[in-house]
Amino acid sequence: MAKSLLEQLPEIVARGRQVAEKILESLEGRHRVGLQTREWVLPSKDSKASDWITANARQEALATELPSPAGGRGAGGEGDRPWRNRLIYGDNLLAMAALLAGAPATGLPSLRGKLDLIYIDPPFDSKADYRTKVVLPGVELEQKPTVIEQFAYSDTWSDGTASYLEMITPRLILMRELLSDSGSIYVHLDWHVGHYVKLVLDEVFGKNCFRNELIWSYFGFKRSTAKKFPQKHDVIFSYTKSQEYFWKTQFKPHSSEYLKRFKPDETGRLCRSDVNPTAGGSRRIYLDDVEGDIVDSVWDDLPPVNPVAKERVDYTTQKPEKLLERIIQASCPENGLVADFFGGSGTTAAVAERLGRRWITSDLGKPACMIMRKRLIDQNARPFLYQAIGDYQVEAAKSTLGRSFRIGDLSQIVLSLYGALSLAEEDNPLRNLGSIAGGGVRTLVYADSPNKLTGAATLKKALAQRDSLLGGWDKVVVLGWNFEPDIGQSIAALNDPGLEVLVIPPDLLDRLKKKGSLDKLRGSVRFASLQYLKIQPVQRLRSSDGQTETLRVQLANYVLLSPEAINLDEGNREKLQAVMNAEPLALIEYWAVDPDYDGQVFRSVWQDYRGNVDNDGDPLRVVTEAVLQVPAKTGPRRVCVRAVDVFGFEAEVAVNVGVEGAP
């Protein structure tokens, strides 16, 4: 007879502790998980009404920007190193491992025991399917989540509640490690799994550290249900790291009924009479001495986000800002550090930013990260880092193939799924070369490593092997995981018809883990072509006084070369193709400009994105021209443009620009 969920719970917690312990043991190792800074965001949404680039706040931000790792300073350190808020894309288990490990090379210390508050709103095991709706001019597409994003959006678990608890347990353990001794955690759930997660929280934090079961009773239309009362509340469990924790009592306005009890005294001051239970007799209570009605554990005064609310970002499970205001003000000191590892719509980060708290947020879904980035830019947030898990594929390989795996093992998997036969060991010492023969064409296949960026040097090496190895080949296919920003320009410069560059699916190992074997994946894995961004020649004009320069950057074209790699049905794919043919720039969700790209960290000092109507009133399209006024500089400028499309794919182009547009 199968064990009940209650009988499985001790085993689930034990396995969760083992997962967490392995991560904690690896923190001091040479191959610990790290974070890669993808973007240093200096919010300055394009607007004809203002240009923040020349404002004092912008200049101060630029003066303290994140230098390259070799510079000796970093993002988020101690002492004289400034803290940088951060938005992290990727599996939160790996994100927490990276935060626990720290990154001495970039100045980020370990954040173990440093977080003042954690709020999480994880999936509820509700079996809902949160598919991504992509609205383009004239069409609406429904995109199924990729395997790597199903964790974030599908809200379903293959083994039901047991697998949900397997997911959440090690994450809660790492969260406890990150909390300060005076820190608190709030876990937002509902009736589906709340009672089971409460038992896990008791095990991880201790029953003596349980503080509240909060009831968020929200407004909703009461519909008749079959033989039960309609649901209209969530539960939020709050725990602390220790018995000595930060707390600030919260108040809400008095009810009208309570206020009616107050009458003016002889001086006109509002008061009421009350029985003094300790001294006997009666006493006067003055209204201006009463801060408000103390907030208790039932929160029925915080409505959900309504359809026309200014804060609404069209995210299915978005929580209201007032909810997070109450939690942050109660349990996080001023300038304290707040984290949300299921970032979703970004409410936690947005509220923490507004309340003057430092923050970290992360999410596994690209759409969620895009929403959060746009939301923070829209509210003119302080500069923040957009980061991703460093060597994500390596970490996924360790999880799937074992901690002792070799890069060659992963290359062999990639070659096999592409349909290539591995070359003999004497000709293939790195085990990353394979061959395909058919139709009279001999093709060499080169599988690049996941812990490096595929760039011009790799392409030249692959071409050399094509021309010399085993008597030469007709063409070479390079399969890469991560690419140098100017890879498109490198391919164009080589202009070799016998070279093809394809992208290895980033969720390949997650799919392998889910499917269980290579045989089940063969024929279903698509290796996508790179997408390309094209811009017009950048104009650079110096002012008459020589103090400033004006840069004019124009988008020319965007090419999404492999729409077949996007998880769409055929009907939606045809709609997408029509938009691609008619208006390719309509696919751009967000684009930014770095006027002085150093090749290390992209500094977005100018941004525009769909939904920003400050400039053109068009919520479905970005503007295609950026005009930046920047301090003058001698010599050429390295201008870099980065774009993200509606599906989360990134493309970059970098050019050297001389004064008045001369190269």
XYZ file of C-alpha atoms in Angstrom:
663
model
C 0.000 0.000 0.000
C 1.350 3.406 -0.972
C 2.388 5.743 1.818
C 0.152 8.653 2.614
C 1.510 12.158 2.153
C 1.793 12.551 5.901
C 3.882 9.365 6.065
C 6.115 10.633 3.242
C 6.701 14.022 4.859
C 9.661 13.031 7.127
C 11.406 11.463 4.120
C 10.723 14.556 2.002
C 12.193 16.845 4.658
C 15.215 14.557 5.054
C 15.907 14.586 1.307
C 15.463 18.359 1.244
C 18.071 18.684 4.001
C 20.463 16.507 2.006
C 20.050 18.713 -1.090
C 20.606 21.858 0.969
C 23.609 20.374 2.805
C 25.306 19.466 -0.493
C 24.855 23.041 -1.669
C 26.212 24.444 1.597
C 29.199 22.099 1.467
C 30.071 23.288 -2.052
C 30.129 26.995 -1.149
C 33.847 26.991 -0.416
C 34.742 24.953 -3.487
C 36.449 26.178 -6.611
C 33.377 25.488 -8.748
C 30.811 27.239 -6.599
C 27.788 28.812 -8.241
C 28.212 32.443 -9.287
C 26.157 35.261 -10.784
C 26.848 36.917 -14.132
C 25.884 40.562 -14.456
C 23.935 40.872 -17.696
C 23.022 44.511 -17.322
C 23.721 47.478 -15.076
C 20.354 49.248 -15.302
C 20.343 53.001 -14.781
C 16.604 53.697 -15.142
C 15.971 56.373 -17.717
C 12.958 55.415 -19.794
C 12.775 57.317 -23.023
C 10.680 60.417 -22.648
C 10.438 63.622 -24.612
C 9.656 65.407 -21.371
C 12.986 64.785 -19.673
C 16.496 63.526 -20.184
C 17.851 62.093 -16.975
C 21.197 61.267 -18.511
C 22.461 64.791 -17.872
C 20.802 65.134 -14.471
C 22.852 65.229 -11.288
C 21.369 61.929 -10.114
C 22.515 60.229 -13.294
C 26.039 61.628 -13.016
C 26.284 60.448 -9.416
C 25.114 56.983 -10.455
C 27.657 56.832 -13.270
C 30.413 57.898 -10.888
C 29.758 54.843 -8.692
C 29.019 52.371 -11.454
C 30.117 48.766 -11.298
C 33.665 48.456 -12.666
C 35.008 45.350 -14.347
C 36.107 42.565 -11.965
C 39.729 43.513 -12.493
C 39.000 46.925 -11.081
C 38.989 45.723 -7.533
C 35.581 47.124 -6.594
C 32.310 45.415 -6.920
C 28.581 45.424 -6.672
C 27.139 44.929 -3.292
C 29.935 44.825 -0.865
C 30.813 46.049 2.562
C 32.670 49.086 3.782
C 33.211 51.542 0.945
C 31.673 49.249 -1.670
C 28.172 50.441 -2.565
C 25.254 48.045 -2.335
C 23.542 47.239 -5.632
C 19.965 45.989 -5.718
C 19.682 43.002 -8.017
C 17.162 41.249 -10.241
C 18.260 37.655 -10.886
C 17.031 35.439 -13.722
C 17.267 31.714 -13.062
C 16.456 28.866 -10.708
C 16.142 30.370 -7.227
C 17.912 27.376 -5.690
C 21.030 28.262 -7.678
C 20.490 31.996 -7.064
C 20.460 31.414 -3.312
C 23.562 29.207 -3.562
C 25.342 32.058 -5.369
C 24.278 34.604 -2.751
C 25.420 32.312 0.048
C 28.778 31.733 -1.642
C 29.438 35.354 -2.494
C 31.838 36.437 -5.227
C 35.116 37.842 -3.840
C 36.382 38.665 -7.341
C 33.558 41.156 -7.847
C 33.331 42.359 -4.271
C 30.066 40.624 -3.363
C 30.430 39.095 0.099
C 28.472 36.075 1.202
C 24.973 37.131 2.220
C 24.666 34.304 4.718
C 22.873 35.716 7.732
C 22.428 39.132 6.064
C 18.799 39.248 4.897
C 16.372 41.114 7.145
C 13.189 39.905 5.480
C 12.135 37.259 2.975
C 8.688 37.228 1.399
C 7.794 34.505 -1.075
C 4.642 33.846 -3.034
C 5.432 30.444 -4.571
C 3.075 28.503 -6.825
C 0.190 26.994 -4.882
C 0.038 23.533 -6.527
C -3.326 24.693 -7.839
C -3.007 22.880 -11.197
C -3.555 26.201 -12.964
C -1.752 26.690 -16.263
C -0.343 30.190 -16.576
C 0.498 30.411 -20.251
C 2.139 33.501 -21.631
C -0.030 35.719 -23.828
C 1.993 37.737 -26.299
C 0.122 40.693 -27.798
C 1.557 42.023 -31.059
C 0.074 44.627 -33.418
C -3.070 43.042 -34.803
C -2.543 39.593 -33.259
C -2.494 37.816 -29.923
C -0.347 34.722 -29.450
C -0.508 32.119 -26.721
C 2.922 30.735 -25.889
C 3.249 27.560 -23.891
C 5.987 27.794 -21.265
C 9.275 26.108 -22.058
C 10.316 23.243 -19.805
C 12.598 25.537 -17.845
C 9.723 27.996 -17.335
C 7.042 25.466 -16.471
C 8.305 25.562 -12.919
C 7.417 29.250 -12.869
C 4.151 29.254 -14.814
C 2.444 25.912 -15.079
C 1.910 25.576 -11.343
C 1.656 21.801 -11.785
C 3.774 19.011 -10.318
C 4.243 15.595 -11.829
C 3.843 13.738 -8.526
C 1.286 16.061 -7.014
C 1.790 17.645 -3.627
C 4.726 15.357 -2.756
C 6.848 16.750 -5.606
C 5.766 20.276 -4.661
C 7.095 19.715 -1.139
C 10.295 18.204 -2.601
C 10.760 21.489 -4.448
C 10.025 23.896 -1.610
C 11.867 22.165 1.276
C 15.541 22.710 0.296
C 14.680 26.266 -0.743
C 13.225 27.057 2.672
C 16.364 25.643 4.298
C 18.612 27.920 2.227
C 16.347 30.878 2.996
C 16.877 30.259 6.693
C 20.640 30.323 6.092
C 20.320 33.699 4.373
C 18.183 35.269 7.098
C 19.829 37.394 9.772
C 19.339 36.438 13.424
C 16.755 39.217 13.670
C 15.160 38.339 10.330
C 11.654 37.148 9.395
C 10.147 35.127 6.575
C 6.590 35.341 5.206
C 5.336 32.462 3.050
C 2.194 33.245 1.035
C 0.023 30.212 0.213
C -3.570 29.103 -0.030
C -5.657 26.068 0.894
C -4.039 23.728 -1.646
C -0.773 23.114 0.212
C -0.715 25.623 3.057
C -1.213 23.055 5.822
C 1.551 20.787 4.496
C 4.032 23.634 4.025
C 3.260 24.743 7.598
C 4.598 21.384 8.829
C 7.764 21.831 6.738
C 8.223 25.359 8.116
C 7.898 23.981 11.659
C 10.717 21.532 10.881
C 12.993 24.088 9.213
C 12.487 27.121 11.479
C 11.183 25.438 14.647
C 7.679 25.641 16.093
C 8.942 28.122 18.674
C 9.784 30.564 15.865
C 6.281 30.514 14.404
C 4.742 33.972 14.741
C 1.500 34.192 12.801
C -0.957 32.548 10.494
C -2.178 35.629 8.644
C -5.475 35.568 6.798
C -5.632 37.819 3.763
C -9.358 38.040 3.110
C -9.710 39.769 -0.212
C -12.715 41.105 -2.028
C -14.141 38.900 -4.720
C -17.423 38.283 -6.450
C -19.181 35.534 -4.579
C -20.217 32.858 -7.018
C -22.265 29.843 -6.124
C -20.085 26.785 -5.588
C -21.010 23.114 -5.515
C -21.709 22.084 -1.934
C -19.141 24.369 -0.248
C -18.603 27.960 0.800
C -16.799 30.141 -1.793
C -13.050 30.633 -1.253
C -11.964 34.230 -0.667
C -8.760 34.203 1.369
C -5.076 33.254 1.270
C -2.874 32.325 4.220
C 0.526 33.808 5.017
C 2.755 32.027 7.536
C 5.331 34.176 9.303
C 8.403 32.782 11.095
C 11.525 34.334 12.560
C 15.122 33.134 12.667
C 15.322 33.574 16.452
C 13.427 34.991 19.388
C 15.167 38.358 18.997
C 13.670 39.763 15.822
C 12.808 43.152 14.375
C 9.182 44.163 14.808
C 7.178 47.353 14.353
C 3.492 47.302 15.224
C 1.252 48.290 12.335
C -1.875 50.403 12.555
C -4.769 51.075 10.239
C -7.364 53.875 10.308
C -10.125 53.567 12.885
C -13.541 52.474 11.732
C -16.299 55.032 11.436
C -18.156 53.241 14.237
C -15.175 53.658 16.560
C -14.779 57.355 15.673
C -18.402 58.025 16.556
C -17.536 57.270 20.196
C -15.350 60.391 20.453
C -16.810 63.740 21.492
C -15.167 67.148 22.006
C -14.128 67.986 25.560
C -14.320 71.476 27.054
C -11.338 72.510 24.916
C -12.691 70.965 21.713
C -10.278 68.017 21.824
C -11.911 64.695 20.788
C -12.046 62.122 23.569
C -14.084 59.302 25.015
C -14.545 57.919 28.500
C -13.330 54.444 29.276
C -13.212 52.187 32.312
C -9.703 51.904 33.784
C -9.338 48.165 34.488
C -6.249 48.514 36.707
C -6.806 51.645 38.756
C -10.591 51.526 38.853
C -12.910 54.327 37.910
C -12.851 55.867 34.452
C -10.364 57.667 32.245
C -10.343 59.843 29.209
C -8.852 58.549 25.983
C -8.006 61.230 23.458
C -8.228 60.424 19.763
C -4.971 62.186 18.896
C -3.147 59.936 21.387
C -4.325 56.778 19.618
C -2.137 55.979 16.583
C -4.790 53.862 14.953
C -6.412 50.466 15.101
C -3.750 47.785 15.662
C -3.559 45.420 12.704
C -4.368 41.871 13.781
C -3.955 38.552 11.972
C -7.010 38.965 9.752
C -6.324 41.377 6.889
C -9.622 42.283 5.310
C -8.736 45.857 4.424
C -6.353 45.160 1.509
C -8.172 44.629 -1.798
C -6.539 42.717 -4.661
C -5.197 44.562 -7.692
C -8.171 45.748 -9.708
C -8.171 45.691 -13.528
C -7.637 49.462 -13.910
C -5.200 50.018 -11.036
C -2.100 52.060 -11.818
C 0.104 49.348 -10.297
C -1.348 46.573 -12.479
C 1.195 44.916 -14.789
C -1.068 42.162 -16.225
C 0.588 39.344 -14.311
C -1.827 36.581 -13.344
C -0.863 36.227 -9.674
C 0.105 39.854 -8.959
C -0.253 40.862 -5.301
C -1.208 44.391 -4.204
C 1.464 46.824 -3.085
C -0.429 47.587 0.148
C 0.040 43.953 1.207
C 3.821 44.149 0.850
C 3.904 47.609 2.432
C 2.447 46.176 5.610
C 4.846 43.229 5.709
C 7.972 45.267 4.937
C 7.157 48.046 7.386
C 6.420 45.524 10.134
C 9.450 43.266 9.717
C 12.245 45.123 7.941
C 14.150 48.077 9.417
C 14.878 51.182 7.370
C 17.598 50.487 4.793
C 17.191 46.783 5.579
C 17.564 44.048 2.946
C 14.431 42.379 1.527
C 14.422 39.325 -0.752
C 11.752 37.628 -2.854
C 12.846 34.424 -4.608
C 9.584 33.969 -6.524
C 9.586 37.519 -7.866
C 6.682 37.202 -10.306
C 5.258 40.659 -10.998
C 7.945 42.412 -8.925
C 5.666 43.813 -6.218
C 8.167 43.104 -3.430
C 11.038 44.867 -5.203
C 8.832 47.794 -6.264
C 7.572 48.383 -2.717
C 10.992 47.871 -1.118
C 12.411 50.423 -3.559
C 9.708 52.957 -2.703
C 10.127 52.424 1.050
C 13.899 52.899 0.928
C 14.843 49.268 1.589
C 17.523 47.353 -0.281
C 16.252 44.395 -2.275
C 16.985 41.188 -4.171
C 14.419 39.483 -6.370
C 14.608 36.486 -8.697
C 12.422 34.434 -10.994
C 12.824 31.475 -13.310
C 10.564 32.908 -16.004
C 11.889 35.335 -18.610
C 8.490 37.051 -18.941
C 8.445 37.696 -15.188
C 11.969 39.139 -15.231
C 11.043 41.417 -18.122
C 7.928 42.632 -16.302
C 9.968 43.332 -13.176
C 12.683 45.207 -15.060
C 10.117 47.393 -16.861
C 8.199 48.024 -13.630
C 11.311 49.207 -11.800
C 12.365 51.425 -14.702
C 8.854 52.850 -14.833
C 9.022 53.969 -11.211
C 12.496 55.506 -11.670
C 14.160 53.041 -9.333
C 17.713 53.433 -8.166
C 20.259 51.755 -10.462
C 20.175 47.972 -10.130
C 21.883 44.872 -11.536
C 20.182 42.411 -13.848
C 21.985 39.109 -13.315
C 21.783 35.474 -14.373
C 23.139 32.246 -12.952
C 26.753 31.862 -14.044
C 27.383 28.572 -15.872
C 23.742 27.597 -15.495
C 24.150 24.652 -17.838
C 27.131 23.370 -15.854
C 25.090 23.446 -12.673
C 22.177 21.742 -14.398
C 24.570 19.091 -15.720
C 25.842 18.439 -12.201
C 22.279 17.979 -11.065
C 21.376 15.679 -13.969
C 24.628 13.776 -14.632
C 26.194 13.861 -11.168
C 28.709 16.206 -9.534
C 31.658 14.389 -11.125
C 30.543 14.868 -14.732
C 32.962 16.106 -17.390
C 32.318 18.692 -20.079
C 33.017 15.973 -22.641
C 30.079 13.968 -21.273
C 27.786 16.905 -21.944
C 29.234 17.427 -25.436
C 28.514 13.788 -26.249
C 24.867 14.256 -25.250
C 24.583 17.388 -27.398
C 26.158 15.670 -30.422
C 23.878 12.677 -30.067
C 20.726 14.813 -29.861
C 21.827 16.772 -32.927
C 22.204 13.482 -34.802
C 25.996 13.460 -35.089
C 28.291 10.475 -34.556
C 31.218 11.192 -32.273
C 34.633 11.100 -33.951
C 37.215 8.559 -32.837
C 39.048 9.405 -29.611
C 42.441 9.888 -31.323
C 40.908 12.636 -33.491
C 38.612 13.947 -30.769
C 40.450 14.220 -27.417
C 37.955 16.756 -26.012
C 35.031 14.567 -27.132
C 33.290 17.584 -28.654
C 33.467 16.709 -32.370
C 31.024 14.664 -34.401
C 30.105 14.028 -38.004
C 27.033 13.811 -40.214
C 27.136 12.339 -43.688
C 24.226 12.502 -46.075
C 23.238 13.833 -49.459
C 26.837 13.878 -50.573
C 27.741 16.470 -47.908
C 30.253 15.748 -45.132
C 29.478 17.881 -42.080
C 31.702 18.383 -39.051
C 29.799 19.226 -35.835
C 31.541 21.208 -33.077
C 29.838 21.239 -29.628
C 31.173 24.155 -27.597
C 31.560 24.155 -23.812
C 28.805 25.625 -21.597
C 31.302 27.416 -19.367
C 32.608 29.730 -22.070
C 31.217 32.235 -24.540
C 31.168 31.133 -28.156
C 32.758 33.907 -30.187
C 35.033 34.744 -33.102
C 37.972 32.683 -31.784
C 35.810 29.564 -31.506
C 34.401 30.051 -35.000
C 37.883 30.419 -36.512
C 39.032 27.278 -34.708
C 36.020 25.357 -36.010
C 36.702 26.564 -39.566
C 40.343 25.490 -39.289
C 39.274 22.012 -38.188
C 36.760 21.867 -41.025
C 39.512 22.562 -43.548
C 42.219 20.301 -42.102
C 40.822 17.516 -39.914
C 40.632 14.082 -41.574
C 41.111 15.467 -45.051
C 38.616 18.302 -44.694
C 34.823 18.666 -44.583
C 32.195 20.429 -46.684
C 30.793 22.470 -43.797
C 30.995 22.856 -40.017
C 28.110 23.371 -37.590
C 28.996 25.077 -34.298
C 26.619 24.337 -31.414
C 26.904 26.870 -28.574
C 25.295 27.519 -25.202
C 26.293 31.128 -24.535
C 27.584 33.666 -27.054
C 29.728 36.776 -27.130
C 27.621 39.912 -27.622
C 28.982 40.603 -31.098
C 28.620 37.028 -32.392
C 26.361 38.215 -35.220
C 28.994 40.629 -36.431
C 31.660 37.906 -36.204
C 29.598 35.557 -38.385
C 28.935 38.321 -40.912
C 32.634 39.263 -41.044
C 33.662 35.648 -41.750
C 31.056 35.425 -44.535
C 31.629 31.700 -44.944
C 28.739 29.687 -46.451
C 30.306 26.520 -45.013
C 29.732 27.746 -41.442
C 26.479 27.394 -39.490
C 26.017 28.500 -35.879
C 23.162 27.109 -33.816
C 21.966 27.602 -30.239
C 21.739 24.610 -27.912
C 18.349 24.741 -26.125
C 19.037 26.312 -22.705
C 16.557 23.961 -21.056
C 18.042 20.809 -22.613
C 19.251 19.334 -19.346
C 15.999 20.142 -17.599
C 14.192 18.275 -20.356
C 16.610 15.368 -20.101
C 16.004 15.221 -16.367
C 12.256 15.229 -16.920
C 12.192 12.726 -19.822
C 14.748 10.413 -18.281
C 16.692 9.301 -21.361
C 18.227 10.486 -24.616
C 15.989 8.196 -26.652
C 12.877 9.988 -25.414
C 14.315 13.359 -26.438
C 15.632 12.464 -29.880
C 13.670 14.126 -32.619
C 12.059 16.658 -30.282
C 15.070 18.885 -29.538
C 15.385 21.910 -31.809
C 18.681 23.726 -32.218
C 17.762 27.334 -33.005
C 19.546 29.833 -35.180
C 20.818 33.062 -33.655
C 18.701 36.173 -33.842
C 20.216 39.344 -35.261
C 19.742 42.999 -34.459
C 20.653 45.595 -37.078
C 21.071 49.319 -36.501
C 21.633 52.346 -38.722
C 25.039 54.056 -38.618
C 25.243 55.860 -35.271
C 25.464 59.659 -35.494
C 27.742 61.426 -33.016
C 27.694 65.229 -32.891
C 29.672 67.400 -30.480
C 28.193 70.565 -29.012
C 29.595 73.959 -29.912
C 31.195 74.336 -26.472
C 32.783 70.888 -26.703
C 31.353 69.768 -23.355
C 28.654 67.371 -24.504
C 27.853 65.066 -27.399
C 24.596 63.927 -28.944
C 24.263 60.314 -30.042
C 21.495 59.302 -32.417
C 20.855 55.545 -32.483
C 18.276 53.997 -34.821
C 17.049 50.418 -35.051
C 17.085 49.128 -38.623
C 15.861 45.521 -38.434
C 15.403 42.526 -36.183
C 15.626 39.006 -37.510
C 14.194 36.117 -35.528
C 15.692 33.268 -37.503
C 14.094 30.302 -35.766
C 10.461 30.894 -34.874
C 10.048 27.108 -34.989
C 11.996 26.936 -31.721
C 9.291 28.930 -29.921
C 6.673 26.841 -28.170
C 3.686 27.758 -30.381
C 1.060 25.734 -32.186
C 0.888 26.018 -35.973
C -1.877 28.609 -36.008
C 0.021 30.941 -33.693
C 3.231 30.289 -35.630
C 1.619 31.508 -38.850
C 0.455 34.677 -37.091
C 3.989 35.261 -35.815
C 5.453 34.782 -39.283
C 3.066 37.389 -40.681
C 4.241 39.958 -38.103
C 7.888 39.060 -38.786
C 7.384 39.699 -42.491
C 5.400 42.915 -42.161
C 6.924 44.635 -39.131
C 9.939 42.845 -37.578
C 10.734 45.646 -35.103
C 7.304 45.086 -33.526
C 8.852 41.977 -31.934
C 11.151 44.142 -29.774
C 9.971 44.198 -26.159
C 12.812 46.239 -24.688
C 15.962 47.881 -25.929
C 18.724 49.851 -24.296
C 21.860 51.769 -25.190
C 25.292 51.825 -23.563
C 27.224 54.761 -25.060
C 30.582 53.555 -23.677
C 30.505 49.758 -23.645
C 33.574 48.242 -21.961
C 32.963 44.700 -23.215
C 32.304 43.495 -19.661
C 29.137 44.927 -18.158
C 26.411 46.473 -20.296
C 25.291 49.788 -18.745
C 21.807 50.663 -19.940
C 21.733 54.438 -19.580
C 18.761 54.729 -21.951
C 15.796 52.359 -22.286
C 12.515 52.085 -24.082
C 10.017 49.277 -23.867
C 6.556 48.252 -24.949
C 3.993 49.804 -22.661
C 5.962 53.023 -22.201
C 3.603 55.644 -23.623
C 5.429 58.722 -22.354
C 6.906 59.270 -25.797
C 4.634 58.035 -28.570
C 1.406 56.778 -27.005
C 1.866 53.337 -28.592
C 1.809 50.527 -25.996
C 2.574 47.763 -28.541
C 5.714 49.207 -30.099
C 8.992 50.644 -28.929
C 10.358 53.826 -30.442
C 13.007 53.030 -33.015
C 15.284 56.013 -32.381
C 17.216 57.003 -29.279
C 18.760 60.447 -28.840
C 21.248 60.631 -25.965
C 23.121 63.638 -24.670
C 26.318 62.504 -22.959
C 29.522 64.125 -21.706
C 32.082 64.648 -24.473
C 34.848 62.088 -24.940
C 38.052 62.089 -26.964
C 38.585 59.278 -29.445
C 35.998 56.764 -30.651
C 33.055 55.613 -28.544
C 32.080 51.958 -28.334
C 28.285 52.149 -28.571
C 26.382 48.984 -27.749
C 22.691 48.353 -28.342
C 20.899 45.481 -26.659
C 17.396 44.316 -27.500
C 15.117 41.712 -25.952
C 12.201 40.394 -27.988
C 8.740 39.441 -26.758
C 9.894 35.834 -26.249
C 12.887 36.770 -24.100
C 15.621 36.279 -26.726
C 18.487 38.766 -26.536
C 20.499 40.292 -29.345
C 23.295 42.871 -29.330
C 25.274 44.973 -31.724
C 28.339 47.060 -30.810
C 30.035 49.629 -33.047
C 32.915 52.081 -32.785
C 31.745 55.594 -33.555
C 33.891 58.631 -34.295
C 32.840 62.225 -33.921
C 30.141 63.283 -36.410
C 29.556 59.666 -37.337
C 33.001 59.029 -38.802
C 34.238 55.516 -37.874
